[in-house]
């Protein structure tokens, strides 16, 4: 099983040609400059998009306080957010499910000199 937090189809940034990029969750590093921090934990989690946030604090009020003092967002956080910015990040795929999803565009990607890139998290 692999936790995937995003599948970007028809990408032109992650390798030659037109590609499908699969972003995996689970990275042991905690780089300050991480472009996709929602990919660090190797499990599904509730995350908040910072773009458009009102900073009202409702999502945190309905979250759970961890031992280290940080707030873990919850489904209740998602339900209360006035801008709908809290979402579940991470979908579990079996290798067969992921392969079936990726194969639907295989011929198009091949004809455009592309393919599939596994990124985010720690793909190896």
mmCIF file of C-alpha atoms in Angstrom:
data_model
loop_
_atom_site.group_PDB
_atom_site.id
_atom_site.type_symbol
_atom_site.label_atom_id
_atom_site.label_comp_id
_atom_site.label_asym_id
_atom_site.label_seq_id
_atom_site.Cartn_x
_atom_site.Cartn_y
_atom_site.Cartn_z
ATOM 1 C CA UNK A 1 0.000 0.000 0.000
ATOM 2 C CA UNK A 2 1.153 3.512 -0.799
ATOM 3 C CA UNK A 3 -0.252 6.764 0.477
ATOM 4 C CA UNK A 4 -0.580 9.247 -2.368
ATOM 5 C CA UNK A 5 -1.396 12.886 -1.715
ATOM 6 C CA UNK A 6 -1.689 14.002 -5.324
ATOM 7 C CA UNK A 7 -1.689 12.685 -8.865
ATOM 8 C CA UNK A 8 -0.990 15.446 -11.374
ATOM 9 C CA UNK A 9 -1.866 14.479 -14.927
ATOM 10 C CA UNK A 10 -0.321 16.083 -18.005
ATOM 11 C CA UNK A 11 2.562 17.689 -16.113
ATOM 12 C CA UNK A 12 5.461 19.221 -18.031
ATOM 13 C CA UNK A 13 7.690 20.002 -15.038
ATOM 14 C CA UNK A 14 8.774 16.635 -13.632
ATOM 15 C CA UNK A 15 10.740 15.050 -16.450
ATOM 16 C CA UNK A 16 10.876 14.872 -20.231
ATOM 17 C CA UNK A 17 7.701 15.132 -22.277
ATOM 18 C CA UNK A 18 4.214 15.201 -20.843
ATOM 19 C CA UNK A 19 3.928 13.130 -17.672
ATOM 20 C CA UNK A 20 1.752 11.975 -14.844
ATOM 21 C CA UNK A 21 3.380 12.807 -11.505
ATOM 22 C CA UNK A 22 2.478 10.731 -8.452
ATOM 23 C CA UNK A 23 3.263 12.472 -5.150
ATOM 24 C CA UNK A 24 3.800 9.957 -2.349
ATOM 25 C CA UNK A 25 3.459 10.609 1.374
ATOM 26 C CA UNK A 26 6.162 9.718 3.858
ATOM 27 C CA UNK A 27 9.463 11.558 4.101
ATOM 28 C CA UNK A 28 11.802 11.269 7.099
ATOM 29 C CA UNK A 29 13.323 14.696 6.401
ATOM 30 C CA UNK A 30 11.816 17.914 7.728
ATOM 31 C CA UNK A 31 13.410 20.461 5.403
ATOM 32 C CA UNK A 32 12.430 24.057 6.162
ATOM 33 C CA UNK A 33 12.112 24.724 2.431
ATOM 34 C CA UNK A 34 9.890 21.695 1.761
ATOM 35 C CA UNK A 35 7.533 22.499 -1.122
ATOM 36 C CA UNK A 36 5.011 19.822 -0.086
ATOM 37 C CA UNK A 37 4.916 19.477 3.719
ATOM 38 C CA UNK A 38 1.594 17.627 3.416
ATOM 39 C CA UNK A 39 3.684 14.766 2.033
ATOM 40 C CA UNK A 40 5.878 14.341 5.118
ATOM 41 C CA UNK A 41 3.700 12.087 7.281
ATOM 42 C CA UNK A 42 3.262 8.544 5.920
ATOM 43 C CA UNK A 43 -0.470 8.473 6.629
ATOM 44 C CA UNK A 44 -3.642 10.315 5.752
ATOM 45 C CA UNK A 45 -4.047 13.579 7.629
ATOM 46 C CA UNK A 46 -6.176 16.685 7.637
ATOM 47 C CA UNK A 47 -4.313 19.683 6.195
ATOM 48 C CA UNK A 48 -5.169 23.342 5.656
ATOM 49 C CA UNK A 49 -4.379 25.355 2.557
ATOM 50 C CA UNK A 50 -2.843 28.666 3.656
ATOM 51 C CA UNK A 51 -4.191 30.531 0.625
ATOM 52 C CA UNK A 52 -7.341 32.424 1.542
ATOM 53 C CA UNK A 53 -7.241 31.590 5.256
ATOM 54 C CA UNK A 54 -9.135 34.078 7.450
ATOM 55 C CA UNK A 55 -6.992 33.146 10.496
ATOM 56 C CA UNK A 56 -10.190 32.874 12.525
ATOM 57 C CA UNK A 57 -8.842 29.938 14.561
ATOM 58 C CA UNK A 58 -11.973 27.797 14.215
ATOM 59 C CA UNK A 59 -10.145 24.876 12.592
ATOM 60 C CA UNK A 60 -7.623 24.799 15.442
ATOM 61 C CA UNK A 61 -10.343 25.054 18.083
ATOM 62 C CA UNK A 62 -11.912 21.895 16.653
ATOM 63 C CA UNK A 63 -8.551 20.129 16.323
ATOM 64 C CA UNK A 64 -6.677 17.964 18.814
ATOM 65 C CA UNK A 65 -3.676 19.250 20.741
ATOM 66 C CA UNK A 66 -0.648 16.962 20.464
ATOM 67 C CA UNK A 67 1.855 16.378 23.271
ATOM 68 C CA UNK A 68 4.337 18.713 21.541
ATOM 69 C CA UNK A 69 1.773 21.546 21.575
ATOM 70 C CA UNK A 70 0.961 21.496 17.870
ATOM 71 C CA UNK A 71 -2.622 21.168 16.693
ATOM 72 C CA UNK A 72 -3.750 18.167 14.654
ATOM 73 C CA UNK A 73 -6.662 19.116 12.414
ATOM 74 C CA UNK A 74 -9.678 16.800 12.336
ATOM 75 C CA UNK A 75 -12.791 16.135 10.283
ATOM 76 C CA UNK A 76 -14.575 18.594 12.592
ATOM 77 C CA UNK A 77 -11.957 21.205 11.631
ATOM 78 C CA UNK A 78 -12.850 20.642 7.983
ATOM 79 C CA UNK A 79 -16.571 20.950 8.649
ATOM 80 C CA UNK A 80 -16.236 24.253 10.544
ATOM 81 C CA UNK A 81 -13.796 26.058 8.191
ATOM 82 C CA UNK A 82 -15.722 28.972 6.610
ATOM 83 C CA UNK A 83 -13.557 28.875 3.466
ATOM 84 C CA UNK A 84 -13.445 25.054 3.113
ATOM 85 C CA UNK A 85 -9.645 25.085 3.224
ATOM 86 C CA UNK A 86 -9.214 21.957 5.391
ATOM 87 C CA UNK A 87 -9.054 18.698 3.441
ATOM 88 C CA UNK A 88 -7.925 15.116 3.874
ATOM 89 C CA UNK A 89 -4.480 14.565 2.346
ATOM 90 C CA UNK A 90 -3.503 11.027 1.494
ATOM 91 C CA UNK A 91 -5.275 8.241 -0.303
ATOM 92 C CA UNK A 92 -4.226 4.629 0.104
ATOM 93 C CA UNK A 93 -3.623 2.683 -3.119
ATOM 94 C CA UNK A 94 -2.635 -0.920 -3.692
ATOM 95 C CA UNK A 95 -0.014 -1.317 -6.441
ATOM 96 C CA UNK A 96 -2.731 -2.743 -8.708
ATOM 97 C CA UNK A 97 -5.081 0.199 -8.127
ATOM 98 C CA UNK A 98 -2.351 2.745 -8.758
ATOM 99 C CA UNK A 99 -1.151 0.929 -11.881
ATOM 100 C CA UNK A 100 -4.693 0.802 -13.286
ATOM 101 C CA UNK A 101 -5.127 4.531 -12.691
ATOM 102 C CA UNK A 102 -1.790 5.339 -14.352
ATOM 103 C CA UNK A 103 -2.337 3.089 -17.360
ATOM 104 C CA UNK A 104 -5.387 5.023 -18.579
ATOM 105 C CA UNK A 105 -3.130 7.704 -20.149
ATOM 106 C CA UNK A 106 -0.164 5.462 -21.016
ATOM 107 C CA UNK A 107 -0.536 5.653 -24.802
ATOM 108 C CA UNK A 108 -0.992 9.433 -24.821
ATOM 109 C CA UNK A 109 2.019 9.968 -22.550
ATOM 110 C CA UNK A 110 4.162 7.625 -24.638
ATOM 111 C CA UNK A 111 3.232 9.430 -27.857
ATOM 112 C CA UNK A 112 4.271 12.741 -26.257
ATOM 113 C CA UNK A 113 7.658 11.452 -25.083
ATOM 114 C CA UNK A 114 6.596 11.340 -21.461
ATOM 115 C CA UNK A 115 5.752 8.822 -18.791
ATOM 116 C CA UNK A 116 5.262 8.671 -15.033
ATOM 117 C CA UNK A 117 7.306 10.367 -12.308
ATOM 118 C CA UNK A 118 7.108 9.324 -8.647
ATOM 119 C CA UNK A 119 7.886 12.268 -6.400
ATOM 120 C CA UNK A 120 7.154 13.756 -3.014
ATOM 121 C CA UNK A 121 7.668 11.871 0.205
ATOM 122 C CA UNK A 122 10.306 9.184 -0.204
ATOM 123 C CA UNK A 123 9.423 7.169 -3.306
ATOM 124 C CA UNK A 124 12.165 4.603 -2.767
#
